[in-house]
Coordinates of C-alpha atoms in Angstrom, one line a residue:
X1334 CA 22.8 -35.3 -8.6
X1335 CA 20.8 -32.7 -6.5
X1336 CA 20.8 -30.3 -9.0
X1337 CA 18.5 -32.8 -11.2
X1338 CA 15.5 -32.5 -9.2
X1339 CA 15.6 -28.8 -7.9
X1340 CA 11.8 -28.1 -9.6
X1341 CA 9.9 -29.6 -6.5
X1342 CA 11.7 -27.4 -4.0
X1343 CA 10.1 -24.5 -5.9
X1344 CA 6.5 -25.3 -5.3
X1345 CA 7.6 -26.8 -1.6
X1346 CA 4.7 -24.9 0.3
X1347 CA 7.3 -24.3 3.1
X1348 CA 9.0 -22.7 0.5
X1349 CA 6.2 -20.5 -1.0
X1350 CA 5.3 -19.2 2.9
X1351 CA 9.3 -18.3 2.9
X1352 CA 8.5 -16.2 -0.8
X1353 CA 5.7 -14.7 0.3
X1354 CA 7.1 -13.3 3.5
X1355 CA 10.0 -12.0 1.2
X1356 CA 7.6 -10.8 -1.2
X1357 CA 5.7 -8.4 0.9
X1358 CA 8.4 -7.1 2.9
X1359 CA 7.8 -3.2 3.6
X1360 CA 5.0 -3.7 1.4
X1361 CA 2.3 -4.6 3.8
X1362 CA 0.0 -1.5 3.2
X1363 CA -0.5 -2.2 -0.3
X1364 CA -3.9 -2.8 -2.0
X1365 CA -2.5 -5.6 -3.7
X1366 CA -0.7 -7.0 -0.9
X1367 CA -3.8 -7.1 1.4
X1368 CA -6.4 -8.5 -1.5
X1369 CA -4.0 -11.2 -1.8
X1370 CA -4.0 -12.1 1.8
X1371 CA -7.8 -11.9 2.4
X1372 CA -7.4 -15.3 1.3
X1373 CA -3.9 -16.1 1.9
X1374 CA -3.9 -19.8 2.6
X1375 CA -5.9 -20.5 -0.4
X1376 CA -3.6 -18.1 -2.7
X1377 CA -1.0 -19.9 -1.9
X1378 CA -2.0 -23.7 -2.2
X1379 CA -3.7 -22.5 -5.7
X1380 CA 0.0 -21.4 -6.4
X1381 CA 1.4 -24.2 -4.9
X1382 CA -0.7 -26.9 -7.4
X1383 CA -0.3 -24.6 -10.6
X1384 CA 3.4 -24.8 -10.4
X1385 CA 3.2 -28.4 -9.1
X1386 CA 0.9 -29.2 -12.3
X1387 CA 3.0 -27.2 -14.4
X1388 CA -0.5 -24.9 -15.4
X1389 CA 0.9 -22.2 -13.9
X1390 CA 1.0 -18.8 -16.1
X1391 CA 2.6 -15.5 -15.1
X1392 CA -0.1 -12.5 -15.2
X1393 CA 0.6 -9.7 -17.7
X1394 CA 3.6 -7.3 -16.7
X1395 CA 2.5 -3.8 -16.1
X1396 CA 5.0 -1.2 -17.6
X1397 CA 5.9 2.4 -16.9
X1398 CA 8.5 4.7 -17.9
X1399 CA 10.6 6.0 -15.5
X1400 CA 13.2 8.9 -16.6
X1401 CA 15.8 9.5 -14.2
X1402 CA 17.2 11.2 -16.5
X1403 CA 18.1 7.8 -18.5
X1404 CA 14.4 6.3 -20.0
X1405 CA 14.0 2.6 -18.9
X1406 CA 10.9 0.8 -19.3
X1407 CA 10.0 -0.7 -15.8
X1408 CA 7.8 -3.9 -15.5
X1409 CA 5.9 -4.5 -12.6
X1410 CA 4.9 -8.1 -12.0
X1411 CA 1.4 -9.4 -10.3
X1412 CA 2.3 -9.5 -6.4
X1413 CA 1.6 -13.4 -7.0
X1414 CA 4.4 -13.8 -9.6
X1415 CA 6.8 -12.0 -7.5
X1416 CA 5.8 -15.0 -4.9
X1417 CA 7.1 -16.9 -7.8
X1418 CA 10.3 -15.2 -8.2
X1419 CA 11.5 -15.4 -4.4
X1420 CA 10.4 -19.3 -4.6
X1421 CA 13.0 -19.8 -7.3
X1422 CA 15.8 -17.2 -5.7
X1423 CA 15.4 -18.8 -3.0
X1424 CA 16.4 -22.6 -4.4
X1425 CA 19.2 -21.1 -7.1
X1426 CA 20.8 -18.7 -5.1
X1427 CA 23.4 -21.0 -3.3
X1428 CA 24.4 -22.6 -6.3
X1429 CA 25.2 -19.5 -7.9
X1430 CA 26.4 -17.3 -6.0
X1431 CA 29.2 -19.0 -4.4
X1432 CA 31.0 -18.8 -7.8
X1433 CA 30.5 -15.0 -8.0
X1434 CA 33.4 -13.1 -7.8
X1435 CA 34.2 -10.8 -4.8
X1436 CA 34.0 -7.9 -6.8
X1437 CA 30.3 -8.4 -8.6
X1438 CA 28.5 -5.9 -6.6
X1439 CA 25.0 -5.8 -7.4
X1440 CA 21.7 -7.6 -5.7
X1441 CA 23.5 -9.7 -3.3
X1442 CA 22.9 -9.8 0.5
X1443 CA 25.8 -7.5 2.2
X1444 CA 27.1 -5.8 -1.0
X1445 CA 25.7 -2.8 -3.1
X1446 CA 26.3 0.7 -4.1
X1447 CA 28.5 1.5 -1.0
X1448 CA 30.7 -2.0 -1.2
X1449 CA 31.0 -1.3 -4.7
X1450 CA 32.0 2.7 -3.8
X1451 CA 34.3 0.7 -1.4
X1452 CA 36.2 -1.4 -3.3
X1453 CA 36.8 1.5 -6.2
X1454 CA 38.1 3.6 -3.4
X1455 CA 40.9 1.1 -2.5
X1456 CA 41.9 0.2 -5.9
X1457 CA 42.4 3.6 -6.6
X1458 CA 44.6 4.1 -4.0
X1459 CA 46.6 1.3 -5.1
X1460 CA 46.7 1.8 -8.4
X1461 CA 48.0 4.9 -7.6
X1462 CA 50.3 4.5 -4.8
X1463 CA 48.4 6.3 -2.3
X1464 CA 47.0 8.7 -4.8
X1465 CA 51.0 9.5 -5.1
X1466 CA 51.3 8.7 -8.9
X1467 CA 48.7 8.8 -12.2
X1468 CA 46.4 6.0 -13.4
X1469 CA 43.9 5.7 -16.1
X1470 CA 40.0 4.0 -15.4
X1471 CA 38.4 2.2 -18.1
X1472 CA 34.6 3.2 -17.4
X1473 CA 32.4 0.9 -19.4
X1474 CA 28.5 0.4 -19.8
X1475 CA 27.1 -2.5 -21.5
X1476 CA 24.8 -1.3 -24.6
X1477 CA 21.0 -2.1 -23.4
X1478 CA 21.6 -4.9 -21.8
X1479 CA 18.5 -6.0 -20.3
X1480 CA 16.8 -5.8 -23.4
X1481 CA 19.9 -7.7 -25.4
X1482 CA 20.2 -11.0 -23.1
X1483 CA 19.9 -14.4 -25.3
X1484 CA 17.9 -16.5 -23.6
X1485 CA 19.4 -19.8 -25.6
X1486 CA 22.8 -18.5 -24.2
X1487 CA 21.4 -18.0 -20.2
X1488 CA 20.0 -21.7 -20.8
X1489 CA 23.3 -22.6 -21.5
X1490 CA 24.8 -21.1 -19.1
X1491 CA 22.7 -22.1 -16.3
X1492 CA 22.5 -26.0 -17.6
X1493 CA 26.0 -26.4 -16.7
X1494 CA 24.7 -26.2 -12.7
X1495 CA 20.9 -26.8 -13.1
X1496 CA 19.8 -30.3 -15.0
X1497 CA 16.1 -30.0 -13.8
X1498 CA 14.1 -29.0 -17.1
X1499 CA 10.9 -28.2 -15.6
X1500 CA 13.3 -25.1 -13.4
X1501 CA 14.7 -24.1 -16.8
X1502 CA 11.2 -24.4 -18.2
X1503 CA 9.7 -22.0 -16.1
X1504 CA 12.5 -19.6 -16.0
X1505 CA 12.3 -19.8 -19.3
X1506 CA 8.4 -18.8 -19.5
X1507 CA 8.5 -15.7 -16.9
X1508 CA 11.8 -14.2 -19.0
X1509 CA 9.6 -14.5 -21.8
X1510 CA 6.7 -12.2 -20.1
X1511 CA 6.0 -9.4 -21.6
X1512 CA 9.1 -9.3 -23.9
X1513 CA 8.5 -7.7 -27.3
X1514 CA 11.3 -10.2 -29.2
X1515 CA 10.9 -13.6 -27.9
X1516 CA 14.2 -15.2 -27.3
X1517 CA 16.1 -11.6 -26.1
X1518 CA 15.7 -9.4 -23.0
X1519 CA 14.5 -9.5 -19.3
X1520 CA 11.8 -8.0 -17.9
X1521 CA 13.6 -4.8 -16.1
X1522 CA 12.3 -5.0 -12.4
X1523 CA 11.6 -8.4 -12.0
X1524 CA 13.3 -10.2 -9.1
X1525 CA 14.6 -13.1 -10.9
X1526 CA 16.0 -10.2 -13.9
X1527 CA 17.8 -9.1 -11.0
X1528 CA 20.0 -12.4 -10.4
X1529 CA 19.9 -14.0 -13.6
X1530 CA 21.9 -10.7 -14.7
X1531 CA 24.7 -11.4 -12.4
X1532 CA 24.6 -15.5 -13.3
X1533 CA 24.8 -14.2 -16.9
X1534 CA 27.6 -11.9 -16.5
X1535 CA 29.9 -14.0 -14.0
X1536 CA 31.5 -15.2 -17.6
X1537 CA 32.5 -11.9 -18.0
X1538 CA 33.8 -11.5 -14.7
X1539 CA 35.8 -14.8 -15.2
X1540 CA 37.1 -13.6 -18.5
X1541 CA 38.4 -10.7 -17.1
X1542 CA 39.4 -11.6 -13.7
X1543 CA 41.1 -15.4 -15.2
X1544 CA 41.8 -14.7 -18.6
X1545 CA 43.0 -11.0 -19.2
X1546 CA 44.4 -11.4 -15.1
X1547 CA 42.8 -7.9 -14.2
X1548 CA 43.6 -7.1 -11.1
X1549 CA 41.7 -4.1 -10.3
X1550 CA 38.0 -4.4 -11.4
X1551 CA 34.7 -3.9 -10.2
X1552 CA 31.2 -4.3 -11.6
X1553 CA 28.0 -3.3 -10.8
X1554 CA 25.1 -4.9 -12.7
X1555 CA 26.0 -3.8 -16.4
X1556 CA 28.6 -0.9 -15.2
X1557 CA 32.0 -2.0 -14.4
X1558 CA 35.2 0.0 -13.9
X1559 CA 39.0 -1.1 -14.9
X1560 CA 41.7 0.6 -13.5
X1561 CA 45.6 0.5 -14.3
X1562 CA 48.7 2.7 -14.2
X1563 CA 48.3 2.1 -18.1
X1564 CA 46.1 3.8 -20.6
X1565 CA 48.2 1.4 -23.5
X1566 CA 47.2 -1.8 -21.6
X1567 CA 43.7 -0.3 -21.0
X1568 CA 43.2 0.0 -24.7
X1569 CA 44.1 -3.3 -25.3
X1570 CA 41.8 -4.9 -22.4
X1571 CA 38.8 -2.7 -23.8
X1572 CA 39.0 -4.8 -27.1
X1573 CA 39.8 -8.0 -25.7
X1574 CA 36.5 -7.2 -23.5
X1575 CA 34.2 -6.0 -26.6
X1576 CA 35.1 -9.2 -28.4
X1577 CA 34.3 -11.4 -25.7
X1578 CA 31.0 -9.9 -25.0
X1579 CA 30.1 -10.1 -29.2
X1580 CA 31.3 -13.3 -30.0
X1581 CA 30.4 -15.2 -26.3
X1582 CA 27.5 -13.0 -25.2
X1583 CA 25.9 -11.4 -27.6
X1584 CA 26.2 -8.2 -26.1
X1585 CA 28.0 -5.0 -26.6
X1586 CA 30.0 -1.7 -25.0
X1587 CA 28.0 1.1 -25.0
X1588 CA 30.4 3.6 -27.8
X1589 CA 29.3 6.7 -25.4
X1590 CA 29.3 5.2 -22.5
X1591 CA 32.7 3.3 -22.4
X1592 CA 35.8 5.2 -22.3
X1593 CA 39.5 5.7 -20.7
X1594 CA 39.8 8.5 -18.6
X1595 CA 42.5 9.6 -16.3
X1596 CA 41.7 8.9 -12.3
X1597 CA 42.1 12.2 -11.0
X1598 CA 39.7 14.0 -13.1
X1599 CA 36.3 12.2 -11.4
X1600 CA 34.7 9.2 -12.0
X1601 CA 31.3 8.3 -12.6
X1602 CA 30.0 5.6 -10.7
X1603 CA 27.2 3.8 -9.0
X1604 CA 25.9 7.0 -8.5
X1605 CA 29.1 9.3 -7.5
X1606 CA 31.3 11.4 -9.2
X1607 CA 34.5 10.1 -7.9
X1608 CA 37.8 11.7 -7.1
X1609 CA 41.2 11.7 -5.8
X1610 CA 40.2 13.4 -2.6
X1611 CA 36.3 13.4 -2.4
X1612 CA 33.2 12.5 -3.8
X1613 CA 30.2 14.4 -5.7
X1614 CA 26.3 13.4 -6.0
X1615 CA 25.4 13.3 -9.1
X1616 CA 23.5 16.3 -10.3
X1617 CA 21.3 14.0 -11.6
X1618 CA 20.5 12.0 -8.4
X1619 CA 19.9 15.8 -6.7
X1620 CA 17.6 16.9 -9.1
X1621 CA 15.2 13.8 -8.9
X1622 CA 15.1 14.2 -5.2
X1623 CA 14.0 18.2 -5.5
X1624 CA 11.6 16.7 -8.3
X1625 CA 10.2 14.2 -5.7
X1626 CA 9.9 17.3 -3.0
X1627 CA 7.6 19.3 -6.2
X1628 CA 5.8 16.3 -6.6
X1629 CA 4.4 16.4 -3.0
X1630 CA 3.8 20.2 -3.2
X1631 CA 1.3 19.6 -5.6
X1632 CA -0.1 17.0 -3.9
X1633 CA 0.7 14.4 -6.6
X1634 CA 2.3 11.8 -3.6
X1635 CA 1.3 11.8 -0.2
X1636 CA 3.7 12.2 2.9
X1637 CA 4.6 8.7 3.3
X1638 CA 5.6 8.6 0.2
X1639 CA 7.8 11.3 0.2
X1640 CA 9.2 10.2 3.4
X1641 CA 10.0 7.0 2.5
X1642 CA 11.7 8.6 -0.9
X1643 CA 14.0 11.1 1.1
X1644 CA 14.9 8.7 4.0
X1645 CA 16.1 6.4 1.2
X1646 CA 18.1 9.2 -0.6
X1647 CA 19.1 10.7 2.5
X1648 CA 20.8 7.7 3.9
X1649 CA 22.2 6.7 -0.2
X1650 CA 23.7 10.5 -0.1
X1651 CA 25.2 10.0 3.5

């Protein structure tokens, strides 16, 4: 089979050039973007033989806090290793993502906060009859997920596609950067983190979607809403749902963070507060934009920077 030898398209230099271009998109201007291609042709064949050699070694992550206002621990990778990352997006992808559900909204090309936004919108009118009638949401969080991910059960779950060892090897090695219990977690911020979520929490999707036959769902990396005319059924689909992530996943709901709540008093999701008629920022997402604007008033980021942060929040707002 094809998927048996998948390891050599990796390190397929064609393939590297395609990473790297990936890589340092709107990034040009960086320090470490530019040291890297003062000798780009060479960077790349030395990445090229590593990975072809199996010597190659992923550079320590470096790690920041960011508090916005929930803490998460942020780990940058070495501009080479995110070469790395793109190489092996760029073989898995396809083979993954064409069993994604429609509704898995996160870190896919054409979807997003505002497809996610999207879909909620038109299940809540349905669910409602036109916002004629009341419905219930189940709004759930998954309890630190990033940091809870079995590796041994992501192996799994990605053998039943991929048979090359040396891929699973070396996805494998960069989850295992930088990770304080070896076994558990992803690097939050890496590229491959990014997907390899998703691939690990399709068999929830499926679970949901296939075997509880919800019919109104939406997720969006470790946040997913339920809703339903029911708050009874909801109840019952909340357990089914915390079972399935304990005993199949290792994972759990988040106690404070996953509750039923009726539709018309405001949702909370992918970044809005939701209702029957309009929508809200969150204060939160307000707040770090005016902290941004201080920032720059005392001189602490420069005016690119704080262009580049409003234009993005501008256009997220709009």
């Amino acid at each position: 089979m094809e998927n048996n030898n998948l390891y050599p398209k990796v390190y397929d230099f064609t393939n590297l050039v395609l990473a790297w271009k990936k890589a340092r998109k709107h990034k040009t201007k960086k320090d470490y973007v530019v040291e890297f291609e003062k000798s780009l042709c060479f960077n790349l064949i030395r990445l090229h033989c590593e990975l072809k050699n199996q010597t190659y070694s992923p550079q320590p992550l470096k790690t920041f806090i960011l508090r916005d206002p929930k803490t998460r621990k942020i780990s940058k990778a070495h501009f080479r290793d995110r070469i790395v990352h793109h190489a092996i997006c760029n073989v898995i992808n396809s083979i993954f993502e064409k069993s994604f559900i429609y509704d898995s909204c996160a870190n896919q090309i054409g979807k997003g906060n505002l497809f996610a936004l999207n879909r909620f919108d038109l299940f809540k009118r349905r669910v409602t009859n036109n916002l004629k009638s009341k419905a219930f949401c189940l709004k759930a969080d998954i309890k630190h997920y990033f940091q809870e991910v079995s590796h041994e059960i992501l192996r799994n779950i990605i053998r039943r596609k991929i048979k090359d060892k040396n891929l699973i090897n070396l996805i494998t090695l960069i989850l295992n950067n930088g990770q304080n219990k070896i076994g558990f977690g992803m690097p939050l911020g890496n590229l491959t983190s990014q997907f390899l979520a998703n691939v690990y929490l399709n068999e929830l999707d499926y679970f949901i979607k296939h075997k509880l036959k919800v019919k109104y769902y939406v997720r969006y990396v470790d946040d997913f809403v339920i809703l339903s005319k029911s708050e009874e059924q909801l109840l019952k689909w909340k357990e089914s749902i915390a079972n399935f992530l304990k005993e199949k996943l290792g994972l759990g709901l988040h106690p404070d963070k996953s509750k039923i709540i009726l539709l018309s008093r405001g949702i909370d999701f992918v970044g809005f507060r939701d209702f029957y008629y309009f929508k809200l920022l969150r204060r939160r997402n307000i707040k770090k934009m005016f902290g941004k604007i201080e920032q720059y008033k005392k001189g602490e980021i420069n005016q690119e920077k704080i262009l580049e942060s409003f234009q993005g929040w501008n256009a997220y707002a709009k």
